[in-house]
């Protein structure tokens, strides 16, 4: 098992079937749990392809796009007013990402 996958399991629990542990920091060696997030393999590939382009495209968001701390705060303040799937659509992130954020299993440092 790769270090970052092991790190995810230790800190956040099982990785859903077929899902990837992606890096916010784009360093495949990194196992810092605060840099990791769950995405599909597709998300991961798309993320890799689009990360370089995102800035040019005006920060277009995709499945594994980086959320800013401010976004995390807004997501938490909107839920459960807005459903998790609605928030995922608004922010263009995976539903599991929203789930981890609102349950504070991700972005724990953001108050
Ligand atoms: Zn990292």
Short mmCIF file of C-alpha atoms and ligand atoms in Angstrom, two decimals:
data_model
loop_
_atom_site.label_atom_id
_atom_site.label_comp_id
_atom_site.label_asym_id
_atom_site.label_seq_id
_atom_site.Cartn_x
_atom_site.Cartn_y
_atom_site.Cartn_z
CA UNK A 1 0.00 0.00 0.00
CA UNK A 2 1.29 3.44 -0.89
CA UNK A 3 2.20 5.70 2.02
CA UNK A 4 -0.48 8.26 1.27
CA UNK A 5 -3.20 5.60 1.09
CA UNK A 6 -2.02 4.14 4.39
CA UNK A 7 -2.01 7.64 5.86
CA UNK A 8 -5.61 8.19 4.71
CA UNK A 9 -6.76 4.91 6.27
CA UNK A 10 -5.03 5.72 9.56
CA UNK A 11 -6.49 9.23 9.82
CA UNK A 12 -9.84 9.04 8.08
CA UNK A 13 -10.74 5.38 7.75
CA UNK A 14 -11.35 3.08 4.81
CA UNK A 15 -10.95 4.31 1.25
CA UNK A 16 -14.20 3.70 -0.66
CA UNK A 17 -13.92 1.03 -3.35
CA UNK A 18 -12.38 2.28 -6.55
CA UNK A 19 -11.55 5.70 -5.12
CA UNK A 20 -8.16 7.37 -5.24
CA UNK A 21 -6.39 9.26 -2.54
CA UNK A 22 -5.36 12.49 -4.30
CA UNK A 23 -2.90 15.16 -3.25
CA UNK A 24 -3.68 18.83 -2.86
CA UNK A 25 0.06 19.40 -2.93
CA UNK A 26 0.67 17.31 -6.07
CA UNK A 27 3.50 15.45 -4.41
CA UNK A 28 2.88 11.71 -4.85
CA UNK A 29 5.32 10.91 -2.05
CA UNK A 30 3.57 13.08 0.48
CA UNK A 31 1.60 11.34 3.23
CA UNK A 32 0.49 14.40 5.16
CA UNK A 33 -3.19 13.67 5.87
CA UNK A 34 -4.14 17.34 5.58
CA UNK A 35 -2.91 17.30 1.97
CA UNK A 36 -4.99 14.32 0.95
CA UNK A 37 -8.48 14.04 -0.40
CA UNK A 38 -10.63 11.32 -1.90
CA UNK A 39 -11.41 11.38 -5.59
CA UNK A 40 -12.25 8.93 -8.33
CA UNK A 41 -9.49 7.76 -10.63
CA UNK A 42 -11.15 9.92 -13.27
CA UNK A 43 -11.10 12.92 -10.94
CA UNK A 44 -7.45 12.27 -10.29
CA UNK A 45 -6.54 12.14 -13.97
CA UNK A 46 -8.66 15.16 -14.80
CA UNK A 47 -7.14 16.98 -11.84
CA UNK A 48 -3.65 16.24 -13.09
CA UNK A 49 -4.53 17.42 -16.56
CA UNK A 50 -6.31 20.55 -15.47
CA UNK A 51 -4.27 21.77 -12.54
CA UNK A 52 -1.82 23.57 -14.77
CA UNK A 53 -4.57 24.99 -16.89
CA UNK A 54 -6.93 26.03 -14.12
CA UNK A 55 -5.30 29.39 -13.54
CA UNK A 56 -5.49 30.31 -17.21
CA UNK A 57 -9.13 29.30 -17.32
CA UNK A 58 -9.95 31.64 -14.46
CA UNK A 59 -9.79 29.06 -11.71
CA UNK A 60 -12.27 26.70 -13.29
CA UNK A 61 -13.19 24.06 -10.77
CA UNK A 62 -13.16 20.37 -11.41
CA UNK A 63 -13.61 17.12 -9.49
CA UNK A 64 -10.38 17.43 -7.59
CA UNK A 65 -10.07 21.19 -7.63
CA UNK A 66 -8.48 22.88 -4.70
CA UNK A 67 -10.95 24.44 -2.36
CA UNK A 68 -9.89 27.54 -0.55
CA UNK A 69 -10.34 27.87 3.18
CA UNK A 70 -13.04 30.43 2.51
CA UNK A 71 -14.92 27.89 0.40
CA UNK A 72 -14.72 25.36 3.20
CA UNK A 73 -16.20 27.88 5.63
CA UNK A 74 -19.02 28.70 3.24
CA UNK A 75 -19.77 25.03 2.61
CA UNK A 76 -20.03 24.42 6.35
CA UNK A 77 -22.22 27.46 6.87
CA UNK A 78 -24.57 26.46 4.06
CA UNK A 79 -25.01 22.88 5.19
CA UNK A 80 -27.56 21.49 5.98
CA UNK A 81 -29.47 24.44 4.50
CA UNK A 82 -28.28 23.20 1.15
CA UNK A 83 -27.86 19.47 0.57
CA UNK A 84 -24.40 18.01 0.24
CA UNK A 85 -25.06 17.08 -3.38
CA UNK A 86 -26.16 20.64 -4.10
CA UNK A 87 -22.99 21.99 -2.51
CA UNK A 88 -20.90 19.50 -4.46
CA UNK A 89 -22.53 20.77 -7.66
CA UNK A 90 -22.06 24.42 -6.73
CA UNK A 91 -18.38 23.93 -5.98
CA UNK A 92 -17.78 21.37 -8.69
CA UNK A 93 -16.29 18.91 -6.24
CA UNK A 94 -17.06 15.30 -5.48
CA UNK A 95 -19.90 14.58 -3.08
CA UNK A 96 -17.50 12.71 -0.81
CA UNK A 97 -15.39 15.87 -0.55
CA UNK A 98 -18.37 17.86 0.73
CA UNK A 99 -19.22 15.01 3.07
CA UNK A 100 -15.73 15.01 4.56
CA UNK A 101 -15.77 18.79 4.91
CA UNK A 102 -19.11 19.15 6.66
CA UNK A 103 -18.31 16.29 9.01
CA UNK A 104 -14.93 17.90 9.65
CA UNK A 105 -13.01 14.84 8.62
CA UNK A 106 -11.24 17.03 6.11
CA UNK A 107 -9.97 20.59 6.51
CA UNK A 108 -10.01 20.12 10.27
CA UNK A 109 -7.76 23.13 10.70
CA UNK A 110 -10.33 25.48 9.21
CA UNK A 111 -12.60 26.83 11.92
ZN1 LIG B 1 1.68 17.27 0.82
#
